[in-house]
XYZ file of C-alpha atoms in Angstrom:
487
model
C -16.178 24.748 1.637
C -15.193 23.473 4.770
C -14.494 19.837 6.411
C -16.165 17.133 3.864
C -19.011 19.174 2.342
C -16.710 18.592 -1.001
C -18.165 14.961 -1.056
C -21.855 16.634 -1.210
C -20.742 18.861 -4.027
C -19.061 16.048 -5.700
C -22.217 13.998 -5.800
C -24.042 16.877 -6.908
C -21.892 16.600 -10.384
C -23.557 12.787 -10.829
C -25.682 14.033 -13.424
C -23.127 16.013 -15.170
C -21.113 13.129 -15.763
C -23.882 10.527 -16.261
C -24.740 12.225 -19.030
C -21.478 12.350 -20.331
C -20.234 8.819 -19.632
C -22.561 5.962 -19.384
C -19.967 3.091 -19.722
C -16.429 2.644 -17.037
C -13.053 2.083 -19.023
C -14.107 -1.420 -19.563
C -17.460 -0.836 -21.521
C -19.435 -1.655 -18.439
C -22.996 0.660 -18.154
C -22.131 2.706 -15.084
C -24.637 2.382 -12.379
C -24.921 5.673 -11.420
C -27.423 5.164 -8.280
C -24.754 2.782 -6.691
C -21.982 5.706 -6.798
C -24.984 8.563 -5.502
C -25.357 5.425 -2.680
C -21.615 5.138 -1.537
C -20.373 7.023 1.655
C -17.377 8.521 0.205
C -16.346 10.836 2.930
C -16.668 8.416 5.835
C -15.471 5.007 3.824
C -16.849 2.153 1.480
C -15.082 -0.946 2.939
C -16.412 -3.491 4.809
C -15.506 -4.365 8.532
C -15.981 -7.907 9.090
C -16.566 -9.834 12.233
C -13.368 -11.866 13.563
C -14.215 -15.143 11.482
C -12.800 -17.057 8.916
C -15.716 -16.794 6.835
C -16.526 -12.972 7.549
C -12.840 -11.865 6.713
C -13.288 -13.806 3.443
C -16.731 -12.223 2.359
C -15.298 -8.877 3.411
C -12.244 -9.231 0.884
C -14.907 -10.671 -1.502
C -16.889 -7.348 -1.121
C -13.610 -5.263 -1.023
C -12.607 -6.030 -4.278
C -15.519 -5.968 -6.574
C -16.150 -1.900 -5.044
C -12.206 -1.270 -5.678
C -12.858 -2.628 -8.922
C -16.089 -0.977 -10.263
C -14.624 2.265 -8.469
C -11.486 1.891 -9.812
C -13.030 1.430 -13.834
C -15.092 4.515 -13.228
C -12.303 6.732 -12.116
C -10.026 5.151 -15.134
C -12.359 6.745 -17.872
C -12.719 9.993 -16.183
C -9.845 11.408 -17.633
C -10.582 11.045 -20.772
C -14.060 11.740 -20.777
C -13.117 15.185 -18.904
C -10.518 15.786 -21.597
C -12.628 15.584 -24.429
C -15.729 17.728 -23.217
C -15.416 20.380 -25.278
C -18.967 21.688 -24.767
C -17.835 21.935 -20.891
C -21.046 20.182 -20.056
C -18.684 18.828 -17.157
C -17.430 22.077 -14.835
C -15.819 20.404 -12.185
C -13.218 17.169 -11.924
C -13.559 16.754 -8.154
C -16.328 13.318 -8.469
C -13.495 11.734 -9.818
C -10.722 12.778 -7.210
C -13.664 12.418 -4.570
C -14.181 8.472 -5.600
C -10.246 8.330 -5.322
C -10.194 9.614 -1.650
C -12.546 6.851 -1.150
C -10.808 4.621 -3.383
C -7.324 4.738 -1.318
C -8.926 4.410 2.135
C -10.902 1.558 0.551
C -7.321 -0.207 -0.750
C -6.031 0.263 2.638
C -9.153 -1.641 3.926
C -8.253 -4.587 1.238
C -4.297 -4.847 2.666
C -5.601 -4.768 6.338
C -7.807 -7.514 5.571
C -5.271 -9.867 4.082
C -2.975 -9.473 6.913
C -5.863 -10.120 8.945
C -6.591 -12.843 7.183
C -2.788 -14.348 7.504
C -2.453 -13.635 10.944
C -5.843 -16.298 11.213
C -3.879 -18.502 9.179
C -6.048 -18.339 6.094
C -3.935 -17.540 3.547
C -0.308 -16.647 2.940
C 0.077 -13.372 0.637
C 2.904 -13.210 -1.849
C 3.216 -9.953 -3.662
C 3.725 -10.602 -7.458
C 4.444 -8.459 -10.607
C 2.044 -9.736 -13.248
C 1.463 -8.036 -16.369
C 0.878 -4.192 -16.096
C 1.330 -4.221 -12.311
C 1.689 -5.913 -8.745
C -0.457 -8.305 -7.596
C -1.285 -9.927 -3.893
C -1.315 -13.616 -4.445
C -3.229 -15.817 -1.834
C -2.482 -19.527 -1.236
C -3.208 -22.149 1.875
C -1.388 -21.807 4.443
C 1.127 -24.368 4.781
C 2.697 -22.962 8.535
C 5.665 -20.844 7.000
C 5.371 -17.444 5.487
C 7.347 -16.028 2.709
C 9.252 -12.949 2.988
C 7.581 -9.741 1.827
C 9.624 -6.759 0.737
C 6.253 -4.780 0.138
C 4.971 -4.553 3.341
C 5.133 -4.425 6.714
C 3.319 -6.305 9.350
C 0.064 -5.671 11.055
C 0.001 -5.767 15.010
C -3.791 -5.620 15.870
C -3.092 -4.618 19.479
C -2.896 -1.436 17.732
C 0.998 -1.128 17.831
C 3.067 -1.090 15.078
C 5.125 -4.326 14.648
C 8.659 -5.321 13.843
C 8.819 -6.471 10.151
C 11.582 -8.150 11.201
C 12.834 -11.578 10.133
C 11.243 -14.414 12.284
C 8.743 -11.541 13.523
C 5.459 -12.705 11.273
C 1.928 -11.459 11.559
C 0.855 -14.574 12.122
C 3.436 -15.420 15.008
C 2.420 -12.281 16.492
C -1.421 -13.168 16.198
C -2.998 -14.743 19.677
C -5.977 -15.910 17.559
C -5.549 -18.878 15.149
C -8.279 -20.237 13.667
C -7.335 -23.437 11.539
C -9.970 -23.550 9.319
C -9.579 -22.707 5.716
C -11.326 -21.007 3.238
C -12.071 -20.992 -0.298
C -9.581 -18.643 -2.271
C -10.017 -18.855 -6.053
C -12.958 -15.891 -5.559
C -10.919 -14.027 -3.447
C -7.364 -13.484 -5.837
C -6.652 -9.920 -6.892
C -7.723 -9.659 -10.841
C -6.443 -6.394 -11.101
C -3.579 -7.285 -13.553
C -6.158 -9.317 -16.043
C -8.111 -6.277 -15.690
C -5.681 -3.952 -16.991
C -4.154 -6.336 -19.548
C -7.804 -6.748 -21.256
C -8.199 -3.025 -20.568
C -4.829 -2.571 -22.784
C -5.235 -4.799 -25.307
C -9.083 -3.398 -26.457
C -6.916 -0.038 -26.227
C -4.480 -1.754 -28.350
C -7.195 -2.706 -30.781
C -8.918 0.586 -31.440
C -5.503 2.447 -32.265
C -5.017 -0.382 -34.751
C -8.681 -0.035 -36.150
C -7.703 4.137 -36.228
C -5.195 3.800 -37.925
C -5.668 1.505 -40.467
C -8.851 3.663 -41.179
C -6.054 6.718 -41.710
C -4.462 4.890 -43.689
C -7.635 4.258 -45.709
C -8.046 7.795 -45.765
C -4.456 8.908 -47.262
C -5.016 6.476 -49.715
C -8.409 7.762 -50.793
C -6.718 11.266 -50.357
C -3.350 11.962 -52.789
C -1.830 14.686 -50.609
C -1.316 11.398 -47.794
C 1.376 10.572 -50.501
C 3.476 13.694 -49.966
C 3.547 13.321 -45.789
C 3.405 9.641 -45.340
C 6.140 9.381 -42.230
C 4.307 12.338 -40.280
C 6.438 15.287 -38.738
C 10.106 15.103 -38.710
C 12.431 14.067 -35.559
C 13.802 15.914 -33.540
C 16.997 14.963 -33.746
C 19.482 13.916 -31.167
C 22.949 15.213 -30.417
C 24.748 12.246 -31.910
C 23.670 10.119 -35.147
C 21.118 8.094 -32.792
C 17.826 9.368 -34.597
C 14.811 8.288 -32.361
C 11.725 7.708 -33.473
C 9.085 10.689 -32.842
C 7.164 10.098 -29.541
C 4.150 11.489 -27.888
C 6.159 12.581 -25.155
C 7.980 14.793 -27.360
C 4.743 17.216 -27.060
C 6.626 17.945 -23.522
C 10.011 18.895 -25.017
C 10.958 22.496 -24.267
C 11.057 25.086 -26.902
C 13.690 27.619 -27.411
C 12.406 30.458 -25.507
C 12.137 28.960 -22.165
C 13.236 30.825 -18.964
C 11.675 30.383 -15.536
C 10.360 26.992 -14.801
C 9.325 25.022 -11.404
C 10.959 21.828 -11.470
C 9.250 19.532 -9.336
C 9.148 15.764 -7.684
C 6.609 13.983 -5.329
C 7.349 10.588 -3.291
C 4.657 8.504 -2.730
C 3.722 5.441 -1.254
C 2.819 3.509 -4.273
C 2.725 4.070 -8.140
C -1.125 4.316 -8.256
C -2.969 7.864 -7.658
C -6.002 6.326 -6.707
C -4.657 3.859 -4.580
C -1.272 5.659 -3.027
C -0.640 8.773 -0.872
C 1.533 11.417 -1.674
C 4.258 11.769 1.403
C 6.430 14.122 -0.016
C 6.404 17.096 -2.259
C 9.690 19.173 -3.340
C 10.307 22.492 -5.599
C 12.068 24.913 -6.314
C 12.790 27.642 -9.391
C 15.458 28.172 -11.785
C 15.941 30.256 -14.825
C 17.204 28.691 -17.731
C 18.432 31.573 -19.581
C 17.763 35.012 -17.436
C 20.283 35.741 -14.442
C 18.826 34.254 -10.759
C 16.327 36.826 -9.228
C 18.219 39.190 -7.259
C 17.526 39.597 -3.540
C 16.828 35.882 -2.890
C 19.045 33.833 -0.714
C 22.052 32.644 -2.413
C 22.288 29.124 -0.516
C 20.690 26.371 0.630
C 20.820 23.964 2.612
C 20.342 20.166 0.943
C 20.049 17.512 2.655
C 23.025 16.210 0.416
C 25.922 18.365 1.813
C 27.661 17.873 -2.014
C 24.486 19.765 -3.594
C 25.238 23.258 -4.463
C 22.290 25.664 -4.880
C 23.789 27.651 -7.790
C 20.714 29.265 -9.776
C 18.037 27.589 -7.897
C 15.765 29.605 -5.466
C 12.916 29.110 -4.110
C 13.503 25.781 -2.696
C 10.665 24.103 -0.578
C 9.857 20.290 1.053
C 6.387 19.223 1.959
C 5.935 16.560 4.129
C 2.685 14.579 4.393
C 0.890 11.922 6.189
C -1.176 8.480 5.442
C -4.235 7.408 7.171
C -3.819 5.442 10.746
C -4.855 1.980 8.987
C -2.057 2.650 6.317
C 0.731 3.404 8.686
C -0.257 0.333 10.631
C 0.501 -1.867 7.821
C 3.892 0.000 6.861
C 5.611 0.079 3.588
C 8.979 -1.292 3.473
C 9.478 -1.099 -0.177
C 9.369 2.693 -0.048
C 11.343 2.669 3.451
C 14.145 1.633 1.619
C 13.649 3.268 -1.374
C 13.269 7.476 0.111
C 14.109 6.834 3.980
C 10.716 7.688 4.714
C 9.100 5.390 7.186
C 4.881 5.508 6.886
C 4.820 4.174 10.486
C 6.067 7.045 11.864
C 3.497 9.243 9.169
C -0.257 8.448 10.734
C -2.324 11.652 11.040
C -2.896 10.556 14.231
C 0.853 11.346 14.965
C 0.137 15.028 13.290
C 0.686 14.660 9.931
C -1.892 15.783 7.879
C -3.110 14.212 4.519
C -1.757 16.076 1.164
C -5.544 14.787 0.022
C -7.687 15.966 3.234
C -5.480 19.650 3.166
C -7.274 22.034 1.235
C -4.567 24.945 2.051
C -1.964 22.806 0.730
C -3.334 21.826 -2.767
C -4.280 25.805 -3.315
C -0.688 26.459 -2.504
C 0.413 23.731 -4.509
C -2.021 24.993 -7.527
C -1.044 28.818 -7.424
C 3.150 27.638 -7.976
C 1.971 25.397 -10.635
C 0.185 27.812 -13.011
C 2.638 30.769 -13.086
C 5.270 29.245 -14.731
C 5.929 25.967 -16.462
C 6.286 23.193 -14.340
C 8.965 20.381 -15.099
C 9.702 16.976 -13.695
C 11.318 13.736 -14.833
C 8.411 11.475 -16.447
C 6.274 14.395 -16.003
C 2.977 12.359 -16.332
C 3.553 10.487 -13.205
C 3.138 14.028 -11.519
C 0.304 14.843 -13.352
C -1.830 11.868 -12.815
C -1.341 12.008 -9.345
C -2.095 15.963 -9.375
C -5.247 14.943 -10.952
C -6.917 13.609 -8.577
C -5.222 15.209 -5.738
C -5.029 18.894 -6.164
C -8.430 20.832 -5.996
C -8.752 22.710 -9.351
C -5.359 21.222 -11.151
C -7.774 19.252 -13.873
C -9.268 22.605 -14.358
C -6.559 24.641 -14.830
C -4.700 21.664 -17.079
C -7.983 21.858 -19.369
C -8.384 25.420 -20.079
C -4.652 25.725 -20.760
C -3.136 27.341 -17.583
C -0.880 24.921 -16.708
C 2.640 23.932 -18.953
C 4.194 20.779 -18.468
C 7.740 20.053 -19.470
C 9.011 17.145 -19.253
C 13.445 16.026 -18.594
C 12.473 12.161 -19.490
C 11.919 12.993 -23.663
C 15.170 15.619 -23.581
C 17.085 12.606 -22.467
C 15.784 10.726 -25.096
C 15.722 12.456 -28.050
C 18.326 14.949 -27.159
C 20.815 13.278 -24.909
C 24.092 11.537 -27.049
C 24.214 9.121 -23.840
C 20.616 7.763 -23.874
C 21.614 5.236 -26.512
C 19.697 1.893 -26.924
C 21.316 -1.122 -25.199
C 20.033 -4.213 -24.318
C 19.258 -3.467 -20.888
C 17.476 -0.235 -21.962
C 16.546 -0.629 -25.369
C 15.122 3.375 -25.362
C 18.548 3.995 -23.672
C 18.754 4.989 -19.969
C 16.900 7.794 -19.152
C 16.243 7.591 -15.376
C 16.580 11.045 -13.888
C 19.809 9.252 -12.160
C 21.422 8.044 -15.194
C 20.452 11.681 -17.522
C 21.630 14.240 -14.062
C 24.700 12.037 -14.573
C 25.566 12.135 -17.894
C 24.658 16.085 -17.740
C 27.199 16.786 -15.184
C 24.006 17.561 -11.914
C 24.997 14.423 -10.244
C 28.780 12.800 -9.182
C 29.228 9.435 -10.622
C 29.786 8.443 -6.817
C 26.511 9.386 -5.484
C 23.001 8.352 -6.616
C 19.187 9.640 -6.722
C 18.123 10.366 -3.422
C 14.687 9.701 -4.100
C 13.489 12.718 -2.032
C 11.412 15.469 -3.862
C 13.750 18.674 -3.317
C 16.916 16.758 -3.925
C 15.636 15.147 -7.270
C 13.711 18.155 -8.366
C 17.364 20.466 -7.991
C 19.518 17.618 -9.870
C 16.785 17.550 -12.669
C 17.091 21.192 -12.872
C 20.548 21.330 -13.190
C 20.978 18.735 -15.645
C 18.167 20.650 -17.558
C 20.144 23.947 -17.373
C 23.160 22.202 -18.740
C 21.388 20.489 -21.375
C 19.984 23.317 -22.685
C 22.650 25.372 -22.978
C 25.342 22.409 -24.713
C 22.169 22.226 -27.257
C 22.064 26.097 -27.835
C 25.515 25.867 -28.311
C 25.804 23.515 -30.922
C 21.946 24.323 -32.803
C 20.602 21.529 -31.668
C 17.319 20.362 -29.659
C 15.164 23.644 -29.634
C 17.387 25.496 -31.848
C 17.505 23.061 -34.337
C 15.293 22.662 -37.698
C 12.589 20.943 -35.539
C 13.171 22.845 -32.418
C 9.869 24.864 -31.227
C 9.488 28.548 -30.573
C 8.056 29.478 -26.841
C 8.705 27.788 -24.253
C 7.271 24.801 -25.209
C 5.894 22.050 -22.823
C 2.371 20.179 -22.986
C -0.869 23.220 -22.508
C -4.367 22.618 -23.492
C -6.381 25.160 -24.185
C -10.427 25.074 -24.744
C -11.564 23.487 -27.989
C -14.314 24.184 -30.450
């Protein structure tokens, strides 16, 4: 298909997943005819007039779409995951309300600076709960400062987030009326906390009914602690995990390791900017024939095994690089003013070529990266056909994050990290990938070749001593996290 005629097929799955999923993530029937009504190609904000009032019924509107959207798309996963009739054939309704979902978030942040630079409100970004939150209050003629983002200009230039450089002193029109806020706050944390804690209450309800079970059944008295750890280098004994499903096994050779940068932590909300990989064998010699160095943007960085290497560089929406993003600025050195598409940088989630590309590298070899289901949510609803593939078992996750904590002597609990510290920094470290002197660069390539590295190491101090994958719990394979079709 070409240009958006993916929205038309995407609508086209309604009654797939209708039938499959009346109620969102928060038990709420889904209204089905309101999705079918939504323009999700062209946008589903609202674009008020230049009024106090206006802006404030727009943000009004803004929010309760993001947050029936954003409920829907929250239970797709699991509703996809769990078809095993494959009544559902396709994923892209949920990555289609997604693409609609982040223009429609970009809408919300332009109307709060809009609404500052009136002299509505003042926004405060705030970590509550689960997640960040923009705060509104009166304002009072001073503006805090706001790491997160930048500042609007809505001559259409970007701005200076300067100190003493505010949207509102940059604003010509200042209206000082006020308006009502308490209907107009961000509930997405109390959203997600309730979300959690019903979560929280079925697994307690499950498993106090498996516990009723092995009661009732006297073979639960001869396995009542579940499988065995895996064991860590040292006498620190964690407790078995669910990410230890992404632990490699002993047979594991080539793998993609792989990192994105993005401009948020939220797939349906955030763009991906940046996209790096490259391949290395764990135990079979480096291809021969392939180029035997690299250049990193770290001039320390030796290539040594890896081949392969690539960096993909994408864009965000004109309305997003407007607004900027300090925060992640500082963070990877990647400034989203300078990213628009309207300054030739296309969109990693309008660039069909790209996710194909993307796809075909991710299902011919395990994949790996550090917290590996941070790359796979986003994947979900960004790469055309990844859900697919993940569901009928071509794709193989592994995952640094759980070898650093269950294998790793160093990743012992503190205070300060009470799982230990397993940031890719602190484990490429401690495996000898990264100098004590230098830290993550928070670029894909560059963290995707430490993580590598530190893997190879790993690995091979493990073999060495019969540990990890080689010892009594280790796996055969290669390991990782597949799914394959269930009946």
């Amino acid at each position: 298909m070409t240009d958006r005629a993916w929205f038309d097929a995407a609508k086209g799955d309604i009654p797939q997943w209708a039938a499959s999923m009346p109620k969102d993530a928060d038990g709420t029937t889904i209204d089905w005819d309101w999705v079918r009504s939504l323009d999700l190609a062209h946008g589903v904000g609202t674009i008020p007039e230049s009024t106090p009032q206006s802006i404030h019924d727009a943000l009004k509107a803004d929010y309760a779409t993001r947050e029936h959207l954003e409920s829907i798309i929250a239970q797709c996963n699991s509703t996809f995951m769990t078809d095993y009739d494959r009544f559902i054939g396709s994923y892209r309704l949920p990555r289609a309300l997604a693409y609609a979902n982040r223009r429609l978030n970009d809408n919300i942040n332009t109307l709060l600076h809009l609404g500052e630079q009136q002299h509505l409100w003042v926004v405060s970004r705030e970590r509550r709960g689960r997640t960040t939150v923009a705060v509104l209050r009166p304002y009072s003629g001073s503006r805090p400062s706001n790491d997160d983002q930048g500042m609007l200009n809505l001559s259409g230039e970007t701005g200076d987030a300067s100190a003493g450089n505010t949207a509102a002193e940059n604003s010509d029109v200042k209206f000082p009326t006020t308006v009502a806020l308490d209907d107009i706050q961000d509930r997405t944390a109390a959203i997600l906390d309730a979300r959690a804690e019903r979560c929280k209450a079925q697994r307690f309800q499950k498993r106090a009914g498996d516990a009723a079970m092995a009661r009732a059944n006297l073979s639960g008295a001869t396995s009542p602690g579940g499988a065995a750890s895996s064991g860590n280098a040292t006498g620190h004994h964690p407790k078995p995990d669910w990410r230890d499903a992404y632990l490699p096994g002993r047979d594991v050779d080539a793998v993609m390791g792989i990192d994105i940068e993005t401009t948020g932590i939220d797939p349906a909300r955030d763009y991906i900017i940046d996209v790096g990989f490259e391949f290395m064998n764990m135990a079979s010699p480096r291809p021969a024939g392939e180029p035997e160095t690299y250049a990193y943007e770290q001039g320390y960085y030796a290539a040594g095994d890896a081949y392969g290497q690539s960096r993909l560089a994408f864009g965000v929406p004109p309305e997003n690089a407007a607004l900027g993003n300090a925060l992640i600025a500082k963070l990877t050195g990647i400034d989203v003013r300078g990213r628009s598409s309207e300054a030739g940088y296309r969109l990693f989630d309008e660039w069909p070529q790209a996710q194909a590309g993307l796809l075909a590298r991710l299902t011919q070899q395990p994949y790996v990266a550090h917290n590996a289901t941070f790359e796979h949510s986003w994947f979900m609803l960004n790469v055309a056909g990844y859900a697919e593939s993940y569901r009928a078992g071509r794709i193989t996750i592994i995952d640094t994050l759980p070898m650093s904590r269950q294998w790793d002597p160093g990743a012992v609990p503190t205070n300060e990290h009470p799982y230990g510290d397993n940031t890719l920094d602190a484990y490429a470290k401690r495996q000898g990938a990264l100098d004590s002197a230098h830290n993550e660069r928070h670029l894909g390539l560059e963290d995707s070749h430490i993580m590598l590295v530190a893997m190879k190491h790993h690995l091979a101090a493990l073999k060495a001593q019969r540990k990890g994958p080689w010892g009594p719990a280790g796996r055969a394979g290669v390991g990782g996290k597949s799914c394959g079709r269930k009946r």
